[in-house]
Short mmCIF file of C-alpha atoms in Angstrom, two decimals:
data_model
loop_
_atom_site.label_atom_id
_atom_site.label_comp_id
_atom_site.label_asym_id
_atom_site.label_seq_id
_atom_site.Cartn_x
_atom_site.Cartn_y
_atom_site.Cartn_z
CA UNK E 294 -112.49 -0.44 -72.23
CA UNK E 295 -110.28 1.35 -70.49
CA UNK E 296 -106.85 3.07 -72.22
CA UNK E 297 -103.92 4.42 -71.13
CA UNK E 298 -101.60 6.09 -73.79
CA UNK E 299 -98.65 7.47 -73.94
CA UNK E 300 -96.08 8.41 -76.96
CA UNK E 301 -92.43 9.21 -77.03
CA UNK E 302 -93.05 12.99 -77.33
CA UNK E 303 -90.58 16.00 -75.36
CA UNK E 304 -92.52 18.87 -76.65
CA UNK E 305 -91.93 21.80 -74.42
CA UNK E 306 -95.59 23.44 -75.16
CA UNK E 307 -97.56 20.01 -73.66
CA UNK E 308 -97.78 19.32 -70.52
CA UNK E 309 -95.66 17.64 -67.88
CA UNK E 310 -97.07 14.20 -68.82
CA UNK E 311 -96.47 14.46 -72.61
CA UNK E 312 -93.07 15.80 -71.62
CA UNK E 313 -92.65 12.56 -69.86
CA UNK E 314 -93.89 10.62 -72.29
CA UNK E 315 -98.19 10.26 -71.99
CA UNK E 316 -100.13 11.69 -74.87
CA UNK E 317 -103.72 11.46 -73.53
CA UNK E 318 -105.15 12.53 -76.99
CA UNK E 319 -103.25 9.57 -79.09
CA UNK E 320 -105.49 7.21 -76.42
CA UNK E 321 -108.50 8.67 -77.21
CA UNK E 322 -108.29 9.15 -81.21
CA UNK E 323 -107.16 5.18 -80.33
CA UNK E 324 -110.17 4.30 -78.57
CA UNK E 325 -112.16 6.15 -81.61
CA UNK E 326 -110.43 4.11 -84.30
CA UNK E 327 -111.29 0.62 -82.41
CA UNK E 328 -115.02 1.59 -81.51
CA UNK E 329 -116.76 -0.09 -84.51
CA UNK E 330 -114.66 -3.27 -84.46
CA UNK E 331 -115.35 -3.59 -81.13
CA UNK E 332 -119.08 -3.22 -81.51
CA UNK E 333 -119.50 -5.99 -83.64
CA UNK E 334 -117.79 -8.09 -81.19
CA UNK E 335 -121.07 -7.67 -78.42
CA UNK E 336 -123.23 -10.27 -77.75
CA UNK E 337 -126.88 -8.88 -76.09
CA UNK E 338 -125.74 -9.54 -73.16
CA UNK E 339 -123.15 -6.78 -73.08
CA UNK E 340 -124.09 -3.20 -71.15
CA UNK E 341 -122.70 0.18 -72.11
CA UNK E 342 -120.12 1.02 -74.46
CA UNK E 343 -116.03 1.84 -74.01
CA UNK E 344 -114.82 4.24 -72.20
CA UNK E 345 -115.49 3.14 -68.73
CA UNK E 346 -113.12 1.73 -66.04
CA UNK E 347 -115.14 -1.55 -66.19
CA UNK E 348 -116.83 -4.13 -68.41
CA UNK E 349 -120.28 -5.20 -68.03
CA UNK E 350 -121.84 -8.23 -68.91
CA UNK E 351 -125.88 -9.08 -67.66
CA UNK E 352 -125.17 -12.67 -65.71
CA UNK E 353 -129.07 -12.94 -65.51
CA UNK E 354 -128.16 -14.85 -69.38
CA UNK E 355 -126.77 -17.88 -66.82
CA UNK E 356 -130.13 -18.16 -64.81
CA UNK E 357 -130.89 -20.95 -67.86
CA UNK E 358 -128.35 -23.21 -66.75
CA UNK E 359 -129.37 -26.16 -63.97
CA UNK E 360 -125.59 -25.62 -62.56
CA UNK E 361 -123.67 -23.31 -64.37
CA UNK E 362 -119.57 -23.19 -63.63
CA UNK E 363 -117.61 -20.12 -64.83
CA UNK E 364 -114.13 -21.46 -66.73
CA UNK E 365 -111.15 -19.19 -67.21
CA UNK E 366 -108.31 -19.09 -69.21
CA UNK E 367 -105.36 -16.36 -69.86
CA UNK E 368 -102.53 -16.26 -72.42
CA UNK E 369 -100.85 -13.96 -75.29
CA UNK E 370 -99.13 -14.62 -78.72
CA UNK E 371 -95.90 -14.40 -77.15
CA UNK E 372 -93.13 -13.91 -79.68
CA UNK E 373 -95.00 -13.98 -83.00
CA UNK E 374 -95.66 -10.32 -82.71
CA UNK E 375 -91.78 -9.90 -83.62
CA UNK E 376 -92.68 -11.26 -87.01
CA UNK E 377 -95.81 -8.74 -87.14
CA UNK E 378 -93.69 -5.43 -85.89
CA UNK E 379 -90.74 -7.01 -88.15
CA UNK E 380 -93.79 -6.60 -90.77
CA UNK E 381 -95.42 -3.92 -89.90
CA UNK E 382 -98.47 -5.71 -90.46
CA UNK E 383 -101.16 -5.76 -87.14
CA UNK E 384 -104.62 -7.08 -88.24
CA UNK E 385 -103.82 -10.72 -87.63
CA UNK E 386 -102.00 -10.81 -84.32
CA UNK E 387 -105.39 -10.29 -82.52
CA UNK E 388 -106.22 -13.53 -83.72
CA UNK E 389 -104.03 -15.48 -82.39
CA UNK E 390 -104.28 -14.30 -79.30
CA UNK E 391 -107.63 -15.28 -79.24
CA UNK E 392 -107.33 -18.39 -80.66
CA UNK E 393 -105.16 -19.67 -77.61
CA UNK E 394 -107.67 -17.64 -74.81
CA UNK E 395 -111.07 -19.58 -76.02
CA UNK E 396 -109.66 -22.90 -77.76
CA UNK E 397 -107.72 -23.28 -74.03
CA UNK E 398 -111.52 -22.72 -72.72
CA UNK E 399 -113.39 -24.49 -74.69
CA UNK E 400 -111.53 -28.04 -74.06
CA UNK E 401 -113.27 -28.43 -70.88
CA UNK E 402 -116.71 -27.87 -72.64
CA UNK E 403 -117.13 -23.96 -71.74
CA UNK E 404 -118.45 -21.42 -74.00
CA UNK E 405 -116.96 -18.55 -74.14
CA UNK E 406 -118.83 -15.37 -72.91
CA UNK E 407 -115.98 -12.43 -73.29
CA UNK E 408 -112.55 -11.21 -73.64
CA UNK E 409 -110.72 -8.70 -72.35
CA UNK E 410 -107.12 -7.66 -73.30
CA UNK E 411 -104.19 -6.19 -72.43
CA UNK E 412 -101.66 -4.32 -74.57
CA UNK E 413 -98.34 -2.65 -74.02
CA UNK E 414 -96.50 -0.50 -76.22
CA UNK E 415 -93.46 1.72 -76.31
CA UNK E 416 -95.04 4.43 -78.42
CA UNK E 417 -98.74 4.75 -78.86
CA UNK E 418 -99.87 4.64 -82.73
CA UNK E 419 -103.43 4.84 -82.58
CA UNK E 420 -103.71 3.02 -86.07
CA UNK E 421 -101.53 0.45 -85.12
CA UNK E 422 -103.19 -0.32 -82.05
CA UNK E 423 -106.66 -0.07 -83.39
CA UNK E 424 -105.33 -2.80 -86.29
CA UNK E 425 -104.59 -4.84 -83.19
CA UNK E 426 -107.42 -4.95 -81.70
CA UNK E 427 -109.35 -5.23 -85.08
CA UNK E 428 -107.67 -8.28 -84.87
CA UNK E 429 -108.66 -9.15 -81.47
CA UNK E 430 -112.52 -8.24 -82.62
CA UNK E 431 -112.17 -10.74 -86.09
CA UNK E 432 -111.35 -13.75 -83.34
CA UNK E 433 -113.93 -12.72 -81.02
CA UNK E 434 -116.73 -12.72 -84.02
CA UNK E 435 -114.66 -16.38 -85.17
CA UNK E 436 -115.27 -17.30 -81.09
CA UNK E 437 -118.91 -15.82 -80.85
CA UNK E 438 -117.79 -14.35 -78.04
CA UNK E 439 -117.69 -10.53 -77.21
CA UNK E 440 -114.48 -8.07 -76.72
CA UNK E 441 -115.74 -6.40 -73.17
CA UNK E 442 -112.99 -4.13 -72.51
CA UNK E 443 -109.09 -3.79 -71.99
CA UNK E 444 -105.87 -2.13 -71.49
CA UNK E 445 -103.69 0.09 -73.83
CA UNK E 446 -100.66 0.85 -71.86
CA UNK E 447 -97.55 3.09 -72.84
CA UNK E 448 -94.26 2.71 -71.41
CA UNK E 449 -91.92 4.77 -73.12
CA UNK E 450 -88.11 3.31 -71.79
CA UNK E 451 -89.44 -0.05 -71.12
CA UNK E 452 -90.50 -0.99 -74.54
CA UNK E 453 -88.56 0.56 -78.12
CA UNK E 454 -90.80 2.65 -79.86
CA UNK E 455 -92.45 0.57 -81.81
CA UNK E 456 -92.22 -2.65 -79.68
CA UNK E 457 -95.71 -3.94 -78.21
CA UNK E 458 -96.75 -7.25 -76.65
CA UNK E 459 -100.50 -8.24 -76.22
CA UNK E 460 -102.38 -10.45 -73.51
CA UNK E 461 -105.70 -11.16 -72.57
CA UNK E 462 -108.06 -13.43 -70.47
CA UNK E 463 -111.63 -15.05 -71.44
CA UNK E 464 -114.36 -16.47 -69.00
CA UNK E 465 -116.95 -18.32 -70.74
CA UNK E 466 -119.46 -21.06 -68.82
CA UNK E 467 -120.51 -25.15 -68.68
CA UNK E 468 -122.68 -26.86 -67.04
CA UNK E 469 -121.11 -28.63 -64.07
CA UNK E 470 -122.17 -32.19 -65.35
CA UNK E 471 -120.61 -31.54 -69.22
CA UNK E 472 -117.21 -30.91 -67.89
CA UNK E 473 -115.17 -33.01 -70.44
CA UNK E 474 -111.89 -34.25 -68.94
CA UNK E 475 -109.98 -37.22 -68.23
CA UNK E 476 -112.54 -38.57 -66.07
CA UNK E 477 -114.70 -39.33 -68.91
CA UNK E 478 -111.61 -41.11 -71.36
CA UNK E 479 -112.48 -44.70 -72.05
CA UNK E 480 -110.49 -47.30 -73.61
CA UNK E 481 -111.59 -47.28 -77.07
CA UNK E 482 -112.08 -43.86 -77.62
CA UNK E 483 -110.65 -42.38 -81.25
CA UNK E 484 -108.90 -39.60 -81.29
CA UNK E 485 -110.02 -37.30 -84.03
CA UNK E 486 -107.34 -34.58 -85.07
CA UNK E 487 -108.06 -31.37 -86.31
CA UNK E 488 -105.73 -29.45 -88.57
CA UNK E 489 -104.09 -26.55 -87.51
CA UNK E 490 -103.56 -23.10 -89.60
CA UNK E 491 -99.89 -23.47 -89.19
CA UNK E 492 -97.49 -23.01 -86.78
CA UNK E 493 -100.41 -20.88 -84.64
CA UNK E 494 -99.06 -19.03 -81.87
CA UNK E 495 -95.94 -21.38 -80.20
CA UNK E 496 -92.51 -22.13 -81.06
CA UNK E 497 -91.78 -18.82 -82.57
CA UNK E 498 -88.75 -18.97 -80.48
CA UNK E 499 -87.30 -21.51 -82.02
CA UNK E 500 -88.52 -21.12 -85.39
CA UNK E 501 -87.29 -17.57 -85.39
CA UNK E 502 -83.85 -18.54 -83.73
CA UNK E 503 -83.51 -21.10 -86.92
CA UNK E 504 -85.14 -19.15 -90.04
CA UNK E 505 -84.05 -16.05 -89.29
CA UNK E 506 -80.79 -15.53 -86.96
CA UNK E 507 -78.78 -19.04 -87.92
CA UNK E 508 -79.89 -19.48 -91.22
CA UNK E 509 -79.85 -15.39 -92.04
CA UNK E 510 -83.40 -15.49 -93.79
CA UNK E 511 -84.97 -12.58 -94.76
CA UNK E 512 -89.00 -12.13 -94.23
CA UNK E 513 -89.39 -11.25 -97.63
CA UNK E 514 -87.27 -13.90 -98.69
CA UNK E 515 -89.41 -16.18 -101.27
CA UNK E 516 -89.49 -20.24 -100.47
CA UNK E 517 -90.76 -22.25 -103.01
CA UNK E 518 -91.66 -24.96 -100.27
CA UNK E 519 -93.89 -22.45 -98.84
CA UNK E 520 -95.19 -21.17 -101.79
CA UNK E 521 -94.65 -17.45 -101.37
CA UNK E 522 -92.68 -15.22 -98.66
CA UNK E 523 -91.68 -16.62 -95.76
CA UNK E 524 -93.19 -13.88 -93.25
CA UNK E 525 -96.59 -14.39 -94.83
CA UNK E 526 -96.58 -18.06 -93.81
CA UNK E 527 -95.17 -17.30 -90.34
CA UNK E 528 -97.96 -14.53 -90.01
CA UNK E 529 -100.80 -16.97 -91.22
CA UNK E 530 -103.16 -16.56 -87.81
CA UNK E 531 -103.75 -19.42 -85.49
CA UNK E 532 -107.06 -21.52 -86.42
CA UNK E 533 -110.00 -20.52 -84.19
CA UNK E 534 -111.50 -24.12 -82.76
CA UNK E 535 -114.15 -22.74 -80.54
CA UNK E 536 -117.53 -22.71 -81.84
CA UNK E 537 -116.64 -26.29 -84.24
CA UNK E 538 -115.63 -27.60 -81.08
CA UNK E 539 -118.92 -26.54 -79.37
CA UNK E 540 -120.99 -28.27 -82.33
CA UNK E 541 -119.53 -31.37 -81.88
CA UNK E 542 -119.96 -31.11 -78.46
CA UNK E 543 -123.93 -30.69 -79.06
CA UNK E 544 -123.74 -33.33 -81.45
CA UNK E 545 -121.35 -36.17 -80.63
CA UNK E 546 -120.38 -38.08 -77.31
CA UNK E 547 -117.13 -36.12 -76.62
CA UNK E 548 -115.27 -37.12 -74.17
CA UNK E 549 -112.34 -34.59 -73.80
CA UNK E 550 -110.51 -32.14 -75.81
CA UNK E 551 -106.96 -31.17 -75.79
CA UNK E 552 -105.73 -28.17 -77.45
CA UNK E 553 -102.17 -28.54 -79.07
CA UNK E 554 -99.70 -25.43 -78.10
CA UNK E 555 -96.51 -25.13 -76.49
CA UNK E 556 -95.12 -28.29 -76.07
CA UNK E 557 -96.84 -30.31 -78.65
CA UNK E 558 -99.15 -33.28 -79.63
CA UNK E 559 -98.05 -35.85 -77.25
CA UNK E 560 -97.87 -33.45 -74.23
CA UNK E 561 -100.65 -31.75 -74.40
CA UNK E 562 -103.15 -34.49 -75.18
CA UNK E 563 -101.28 -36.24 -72.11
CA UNK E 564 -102.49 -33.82 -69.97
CA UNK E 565 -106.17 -34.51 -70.81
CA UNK E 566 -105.84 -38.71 -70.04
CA UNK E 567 -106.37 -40.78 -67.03
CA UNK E 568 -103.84 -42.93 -65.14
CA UNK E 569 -103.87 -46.08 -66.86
CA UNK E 570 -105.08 -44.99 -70.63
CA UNK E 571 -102.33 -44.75 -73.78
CA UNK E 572 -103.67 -43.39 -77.10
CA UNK E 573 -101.44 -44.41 -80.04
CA UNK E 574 -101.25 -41.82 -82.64
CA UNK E 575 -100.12 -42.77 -86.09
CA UNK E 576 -98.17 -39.96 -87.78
CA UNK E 577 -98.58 -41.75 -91.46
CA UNK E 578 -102.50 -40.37 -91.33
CA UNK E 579 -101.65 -36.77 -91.94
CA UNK E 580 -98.97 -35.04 -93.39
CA UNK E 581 -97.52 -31.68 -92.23
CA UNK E 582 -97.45 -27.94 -93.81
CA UNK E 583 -94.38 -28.07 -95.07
CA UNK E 584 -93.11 -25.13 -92.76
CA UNK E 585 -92.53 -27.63 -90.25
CA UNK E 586 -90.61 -29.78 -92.30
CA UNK E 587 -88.71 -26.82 -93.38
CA UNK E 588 -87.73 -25.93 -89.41
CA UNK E 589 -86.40 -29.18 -88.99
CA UNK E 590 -84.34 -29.32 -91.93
CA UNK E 591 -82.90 -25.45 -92.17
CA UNK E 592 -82.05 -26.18 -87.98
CA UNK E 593 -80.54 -30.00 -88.39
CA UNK E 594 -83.02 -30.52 -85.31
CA UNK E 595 -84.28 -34.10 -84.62
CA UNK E 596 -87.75 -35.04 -84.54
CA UNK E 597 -87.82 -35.11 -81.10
CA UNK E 598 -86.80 -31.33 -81.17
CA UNK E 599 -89.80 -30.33 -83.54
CA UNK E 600 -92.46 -32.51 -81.98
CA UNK E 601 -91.85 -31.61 -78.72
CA UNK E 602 -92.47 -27.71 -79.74
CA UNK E 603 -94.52 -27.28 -82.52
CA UNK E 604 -98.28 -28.62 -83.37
CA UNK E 605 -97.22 -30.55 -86.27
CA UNK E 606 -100.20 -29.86 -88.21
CA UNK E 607 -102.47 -30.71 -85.69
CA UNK E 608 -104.05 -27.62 -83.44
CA UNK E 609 -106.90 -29.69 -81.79
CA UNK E 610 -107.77 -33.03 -80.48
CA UNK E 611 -110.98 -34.87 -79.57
CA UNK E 612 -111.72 -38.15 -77.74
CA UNK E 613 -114.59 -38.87 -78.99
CA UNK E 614 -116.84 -42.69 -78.59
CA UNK E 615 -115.90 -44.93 -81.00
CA UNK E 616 -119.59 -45.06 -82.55
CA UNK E 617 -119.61 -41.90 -83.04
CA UNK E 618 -116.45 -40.95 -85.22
CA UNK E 619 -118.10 -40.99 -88.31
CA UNK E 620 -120.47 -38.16 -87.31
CA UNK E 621 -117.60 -36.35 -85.68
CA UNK E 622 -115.70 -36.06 -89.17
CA UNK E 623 -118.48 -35.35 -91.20
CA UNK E 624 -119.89 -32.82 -89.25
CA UNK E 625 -116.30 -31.18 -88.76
CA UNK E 626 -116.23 -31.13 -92.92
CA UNK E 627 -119.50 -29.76 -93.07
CA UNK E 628 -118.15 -26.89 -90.98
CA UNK E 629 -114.59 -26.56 -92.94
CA UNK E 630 -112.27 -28.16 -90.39
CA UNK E 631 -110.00 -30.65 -91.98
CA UNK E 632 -110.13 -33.70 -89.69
CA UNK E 633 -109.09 -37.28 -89.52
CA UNK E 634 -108.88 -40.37 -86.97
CA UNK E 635 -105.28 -40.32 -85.84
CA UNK E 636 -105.31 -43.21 -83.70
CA UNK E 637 -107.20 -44.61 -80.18
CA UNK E 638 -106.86 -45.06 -76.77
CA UNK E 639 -105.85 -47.64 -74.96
CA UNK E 640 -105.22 -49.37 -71.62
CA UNK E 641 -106.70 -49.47 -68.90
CA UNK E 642 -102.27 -50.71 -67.82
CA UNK E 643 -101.19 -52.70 -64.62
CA UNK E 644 -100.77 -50.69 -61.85
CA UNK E 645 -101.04 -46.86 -61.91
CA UNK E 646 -98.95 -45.86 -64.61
CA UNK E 647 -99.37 -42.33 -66.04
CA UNK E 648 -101.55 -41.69 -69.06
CA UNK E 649 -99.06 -41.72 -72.28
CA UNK E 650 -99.46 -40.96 -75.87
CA UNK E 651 -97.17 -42.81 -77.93
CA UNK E 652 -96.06 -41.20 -81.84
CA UNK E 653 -95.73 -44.31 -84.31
CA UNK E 654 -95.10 -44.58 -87.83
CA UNK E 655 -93.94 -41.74 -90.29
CA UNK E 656 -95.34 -38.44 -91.76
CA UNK E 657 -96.21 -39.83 -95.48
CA UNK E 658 -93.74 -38.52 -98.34
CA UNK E 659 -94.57 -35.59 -100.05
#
């Protein structure tokens, strides 16, 4: 893990880089702080330690797989880490951002092998930084994947003081004949939803635009509907799907997986359908935290507006064979993950119409 550092500092007895900006010792007691989190984060097929300019990680582990295909997937929190500089509170944010790298990977069947990241600051605070990437390291250990380097970047003029924003990528690795994907979607199939944390890591756009510049809400404001502050519900991290969704894999005839982020249930589960198929999903079989409810009502938006946006409770699909949903939502409870049937596919339609997911019914009263 490489790191670049740099704080906001003039003093006349540094040198011409801290003059301009780059305090070289504030990256290093940063890379000290995050050594131990990062550590625990390493799977055996990880060589060497930080420091370097690279990451190394023994491929010689794929030599047991008949036709092994690499999978890749990059992403960041975007702008949830307002709410955590807003805060001042770091340790989660890591999370999310790895719950949208591996639970993107892990739809087509991959496992995740490693992370890497990428953050960018204004002013370099080691302990801020290594909170982030504690963060980072909790998701990796929730992933079972390891944290094999990254990027702490200053840029003092570019980004206020204590402004950051965090990225990363993952690779992980299937088998070429377990790819899940629309290919494998058969009329029939049930789709079993998994619930999601929260909000997770999208919309924070809008729900910040609502909660907090038109309706004038404070952070620390308390909402009974939420049960507490509002900042600590729009800081609860983003559920980590990866290693459920490899168990049921192992264990059930899955047939694809779509994970629910920007642009909601309907689209994103679209994108993992044939030509031809519909799945009807029945909003009456789960009912949303009310945060989302709460969005909707403080912004006078239409359902259409929240749907099409947020995860509506639901941060992770499976098509799964209709014999087999009982197993899938028992072994999902045995493993904590509140799950349900939420409705089935259909089709195949006349013609070659595009794959749709239809929304029916109503969210049940609370």
């Amino acid at each position: 893990m490489t790191e670049q550092a740099s704080t906001g500092s003039a003093d006349p007895s540094k040198g011409a880089y801290a003059r301009a900006g780059v305090d070289i010792e504030a990256g290093e007691r940063a890379v000290s702080l995050m050594k131990a989190s990062v550590a625990r984060t390493h799977r055996p097929e990880v060589l060497g330690g930080l420091g370097g300019f690279a990451g190394f990680f023994d491929a010689s582990a794929l030599a047991g797989y008949r036709h092994p295909v690499l999978a890749t997937s990059t992403d960041g929190v975007g702008t949830k880490v307002a709410i955590a500089q807003a805060m001042d509170r770091h340790h989660t944010i890591g999370i999310d951002l790895i719950g949208m790298l591996v639970d993107d990977l892990v739809v087509c069947g991959a496992e995740p092998l490693f992370v890497t990241d990428y953050i960018a600051c204004g002013r370099l605070v080691p302990e801020r930084i290594a909170a982030i990437v504690a963060g980072i390291a909790a998701g990796c250990e929730q992933a079972g994947c390891a944290l094999l380097g990254g990027e702490t970047a200053e840029h003092p003029g570019l980004l206020h003081a204590d402004e950051y924003d965090v990225a990363g990528a993952t690779t992980g690795v299937v088998e070429k004949d377990a790819i899940l994907g629309a290919d494998r979607v058969r009329p029939g199939d049930v789709a079993i939803a998994m619930a999601s944390s929260g909000l997770h890591s999208n919309g924070y756009s809008l729900v910040r635009h609502v909660l907090l510049e038109q309706a004038g809400w404070a952070l620390d404001r308390e909402v009974p509907e939420l049960g507490g502050a509002l900042g600590e519900t729009l800081l609860v991290p983003t559920r980590v799907y990866a290693k459920d969704c490899l168990a049921l894999i192992e264990a059930v005839e899955v047939h694809a997986m779509s994970h629910i982020t920007g642009g909601g249930l309907a689209n994103n589960l679209a994108r993992v359908l044939p030509a031809g198929i519909s799945v009807t999903i029945d909003r009456a079989t789960w009912q949303p935290a009310p945060i989302f409810g709460l969005v909707r009502e403080v912004g006078g938006l239409s359902a259409d507006d929240v749907e099409n946006t947020l995860n509506m409770g639901v941060g992770m699909v499976a098509l799964v064979s209709e014999n087999e949903a009982d197993r899938a939502l028992e072994l999902l409870a045995e493993r904590g993950v509140p799950a349900w049937v939420a409705g089935r596919a259909e089709g195949p339609s006349a013609g070659a119409a595009p794959a749709e997911v239809r929304l029916v019914g109503e969210h049940p009263a609370r």
